[in-house]
Coordinates of C-alpha atoms in Angstrom, one line a residue:
M1 CA -8.3 137.3 11.7
K2 CA -8.8 138.9 8.3
T3 CA -6.9 142.0 8.8
T4 CA -3.8 141.5 5.4
L5 CA -1.2 143.3 6.3
S6 CA 1.5 141.8 3.4
I7 CA 1.6 140.1 0.3
S8 CA 3.9 138.0 -1.4
I9 CA 4.4 135.8 -4.6
A10 CA 7.5 133.4 -4.4
L11 CA 7.8 130.6 -8.5
L12 CA 10.2 127.2 -7.4
C13 CA 11.5 125.1 -9.4
F14 CA 9.4 121.9 -9.5
F15 CA 13.2 119.7 -9.6
G16 CA 14.2 119.5 -6.3
I17 CA 11.2 119.1 -4.3
T18 CA 10.3 115.5 -6.5
K19 CA 11.7 113.8 -8.5
A20 CA 10.0 115.4 -11.9
A21 CA 12.2 116.4 -14.2
P22 CA 13.4 120.2 -14.0
T23 CA 11.1 122.9 -15.7
D24 CA 11.1 123.7 -19.4
A25 CA 11.9 127.3 -20.4
N26 CA 10.0 126.7 -23.6
A27 CA 6.9 125.2 -21.5
P28 CA 3.8 126.8 -21.7
Q29 CA 2.9 129.7 -19.7
V30 CA -0.5 129.5 -17.3
L31 CA -1.8 132.0 -15.6
I32 CA -4.0 131.6 -12.2
D33 CA -6.1 133.2 -10.6
A34 CA -7.4 132.5 -7.3
K35 CA -10.4 134.6 -5.0
F36 CA -11.0 133.4 -1.6
I37 CA -14.1 134.3 -0.2
D38 CA -15.5 133.9 2.8
V39 CA -19.8 133.5 2.7
S40 CA -22.5 132.6 5.6
E41 CA -24.7 130.2 5.5
E42 CA -27.5 132.2 3.7
A43 CA -25.4 133.0 1.0
L44 CA -24.2 130.3 0.4
A45 CA -27.9 130.0 -1.5
L46 CA -26.0 132.2 -4.7
M47 CA -24.5 129.1 -5.7
A48 CA -27.0 127.0 -5.7
P49 CA -28.7 128.3 -9.7
F50 CA -25.7 127.3 -11.2
H51 CA -26.1 123.8 -10.9
I52 CA -22.7 122.2 -9.1
H53 CA -21.8 118.9 -8.1
A54 CA -19.6 118.5 -5.9
V55 CA -17.3 116.0 -6.9
S56 CA -15.1 115.2 -3.8
S57 CA -14.5 116.4 -0.1
N58 CA -12.7 119.4 -1.1
V59 CA -14.2 119.7 -4.6
M60 CA -17.4 121.4 -5.1
G61 CA -17.7 121.6 -8.4
M62 CA -16.8 122.9 -11.6
L63 CA -17.7 126.5 -13.1
N64 CA -17.8 127.6 -16.3
N65 CA -16.7 131.2 -18.1
V66 CA -20.3 132.2 -17.8
Q67 CA -21.3 131.0 -14.8
F68 CA -17.9 132.9 -12.9
S69 CA -18.9 135.3 -13.7
A70 CA -22.8 135.0 -13.6
F71 CA -22.0 134.1 -9.5
L72 CA -19.5 136.8 -9.4
K73 CA -22.4 139.6 -9.8
K74 CA -24.6 137.9 -8.2
A75 CA -22.0 137.5 -5.0
E76 CA -20.6 141.6 -5.3
G77 CA -22.0 143.6 -2.7
A78 CA -24.3 141.3 -1.8
K79 CA -24.9 140.4 2.1
G80 CA -22.6 137.1 4.2
V81 CA -19.8 137.6 0.8
D82 CA -16.5 138.6 2.0
V83 CA -13.4 138.7 -0.4
L84 CA -10.8 137.9 1.7
M85 CA -8.2 137.8 -1.2
A86 CA -7.5 137.5 -4.6
P87 CA -4.7 136.6 -6.3
Q88 CA -2.7 135.3 -9.2
V89 CA -0.3 134.2 -10.5
T90 CA 1.7 133.1 -12.9
C91 CA 4.2 129.7 -13.7
R92 CA 5.6 126.9 -16.3
S93 CA 3.6 124.0 -17.0
G94 CA 5.4 121.5 -14.2
Q95 CA 6.5 124.8 -12.2
E96 CA 5.7 125.2 -8.6
G97 CA 3.6 128.6 -7.6
K98 CA 3.1 129.6 -4.5
I99 CA 1.0 132.5 -2.9
Q100 CA 1.0 134.1 0.6
T101 CA -0.9 136.5 2.4
G102 CA -1.1 137.6 5.8
R103 CA 1.2 138.5 8.7
E104 CA 4.2 136.8 11.5
F105 CA 2.6 137.0 15.3
A106 CA 4.6 137.0 17.6
Y107 CA 3.8 135.8 21.3
K108 CA 5.4 133.6 24.1
D109 CA 4.4 130.2 24.5
V110 CA 4.0 128.6 28.0
K111 CA 6.6 127.9 29.5
G112 CA 7.6 131.6 28.4
K113 CA 10.1 131.0 25.3
A114 CA 9.7 133.6 22.5
S115 CA 7.5 132.5 19.6
T116 CA 5.7 133.0 16.3
K117 CA 3.0 132.4 14.2
N118 CA 2.7 133.4 10.5
L119 CA -1.1 134.4 10.6
G120 CA -2.8 134.3 6.3
T121 CA -3.3 132.3 3.8
R122 CA -1.6 130.1 1.6
L123 CA -1.7 129.2 -2.1
T124 CA 0.2 126.4 -3.6
L125 CA 0.4 124.7 -6.5
L126 CA 1.5 122.6 -9.5
P127 CA -0.7 123.5 -13.2
K128 CA 0.6 120.7 -15.7
V129 CA -0.4 121.7 -19.3
T130 CA -2.0 117.6 -20.9
G131 CA -3.7 119.1 -23.8
E132 CA -4.6 121.0 -26.2
N133 CA -7.5 122.7 -24.3
Q134 CA -6.7 120.4 -20.5
I135 CA -4.2 121.2 -17.5
D136 CA -3.8 118.6 -14.1
L137 CA -3.7 121.1 -11.1
Y138 CA -2.4 120.4 -8.1
L139 CA -3.3 122.2 -4.8
S140 CA -2.8 122.9 -1.5
S141 CA -3.6 125.6 0.9
E142 CA -4.2 126.3 4.4
I143 CA -5.6 129.1 6.5
V144 CA -4.1 130.0 10.3
E145 CA -5.9 132.6 11.9
F146 CA -5.8 134.1 15.7
E147 CA -8.6 132.5 17.4
G148 CA -7.9 134.8 21.1
F149 CA -6.4 133.7 24.4
L150 CA -6.0 130.9 27.1
K151 CA -5.0 132.5 30.4
H152 CA -2.9 129.8 32.6
T153 CA -2.3 129.2 35.8
N154 CA 0.8 130.3 35.5
G155 CA -0.7 133.4 34.1
L156 CA 1.0 133.3 31.2
E157 CA -1.2 133.1 27.8
Q158 CA -1.8 131.0 25.2
P159 CA -2.5 132.1 21.6
I160 CA -5.7 129.6 19.9
F161 CA -5.1 129.8 16.8
Q162 CA -7.8 127.6 13.8
E163 CA -6.0 126.2 11.5
R164 CA -7.6 125.2 7.8
K165 CA -6.0 122.3 5.7
L166 CA -7.1 121.2 1.9
T167 CA -5.2 119.6 -0.9
E168 CA -7.1 117.9 -3.9
N169 CA -5.2 117.0 -8.0
V170 CA -7.8 118.7 -10.3
S171 CA -8.1 118.1 -14.1
I172 CA -9.3 121.6 -15.8
A173 CA -10.5 122.9 -19.3
F174 CA -8.3 125.8 -19.6
G175 CA -10.8 129.1 -18.9
Q176 CA -12.2 127.0 -16.3
T177 CA -13.0 127.5 -13.0
V178 CA -12.5 124.9 -9.9
V179 CA -14.4 125.8 -6.4
L180 CA -13.0 123.9 -3.1
G181 CA -14.1 124.2 -0.3
F182 CA -12.9 124.2 3.5
P183 CA -14.6 122.8 6.0
A184 CA -17.2 125.6 7.3
T185 CA -16.4 126.8 11.5
A186 CA -18.8 129.1 13.6
A187 CA -18.6 132.3 13.3
R188 CA -20.1 134.8 15.1
Q189 CA -22.4 137.3 13.7
T190 CA -22.7 140.8 14.1
T191 CA -25.2 142.6 12.4
E192 CA -26.6 146.6 12.7
D193 CA -30.6 147.7 12.6
R194 CA -31.1 151.4 12.5
S195 CA -34.5 152.6 12.6
A196 CA -36.4 154.8 14.3
G197 CA -33.1 157.0 14.8
R198 CA -31.6 155.0 16.6
V199 CA -28.7 151.7 16.5
T200 CA -29.1 148.5 18.4
T201 CA -26.1 145.9 17.5
K202 CA -27.2 142.0 17.1
T203 CA -24.4 139.2 17.7
K204 CA -26.0 136.2 16.5
N205 CA -24.0 132.6 16.1
G206 CA -23.6 131.5 12.8
I207 CA -22.1 128.8 10.4
R208 CA -19.1 130.7 7.7
H209 CA -18.2 128.6 4.4
T210 CA -14.5 130.0 2.8
M211 CA -14.7 128.4 -0.6
V212 CA -11.1 128.9 -3.0
F213 CA -12.2 130.0 -6.8
V214 CA -9.1 129.0 -8.7
T215 CA -9.4 129.8 -12.9
A216 CA -6.5 128.1 -15.1
H217 CA -5.7 130.5 -18.4
L218 CA -3.0 129.4 -20.8
V219 CA -0.8 132.0 -22.0
D220 CA 0.1 133.4 -25.0
S221 CA 4.2 133.4 -25.3
S222 CA 3.8 135.5 -28.4
S223 CA 1.5 139.0 -26.3
G224 CA 1.9 137.0 -23.1
K225 CA -1.6 138.4 -22.8
P226 CA -4.5 135.5 -21.5
V227 CA -5.9 132.8 -24.3
D228 CA -9.4 132.9 -24.6
P229 CA -10.3 129.8 -24.4
E230 CA -12.7 130.0 -26.8
L231 CA -11.0 131.3 -29.4
R232 CA -8.5 127.7 -29.5
N233 CA -12.5 125.4 -30.5

């Protein structure tokens, strides 16, 4: 389910969750841009010209600023490309940030008890500035979707949820984009063919890939604006 009904962004101090020290009020600020994009198997070829190489099972590769801008231009309006959400959040080095988008789904479980499930997308991140132009990022993301109902013999309908998760630690330069990929899932694709004054609808089974593009920017303490990485070199 791709419909988004609410958006919430929260910042949590990393202290108390682990043994890390409290966040320094003077620690560098980091702006995180995240783009969640669904692509079909055919549209995945849009990444081919950039020759990125997988770093792990979750990390599809890295893009510099020029490559990422070129990819977004190619993807804009391309068939089989669907932008799920494009949030951003600012937090200090050593401070955890959380981004959530979705809605609460109310239903009755197999015993008839009222229950709820949070549908949508969640991204948890922890940036740590490790050098003048380097940052370590802990990233954890989850997508929960409603797939339909399963009818039981007692007459109750049990909802079916698809849950996908990934967790990764990466080290990137400021202005660089890390490309994360969820495991591919099956999807039904519906297309319309308009010819000779008639509209023909075709439905076929396909594969979709959900990619997360995460870009980190250092924030200038005086202006509050992202620092151009090229001006730092």
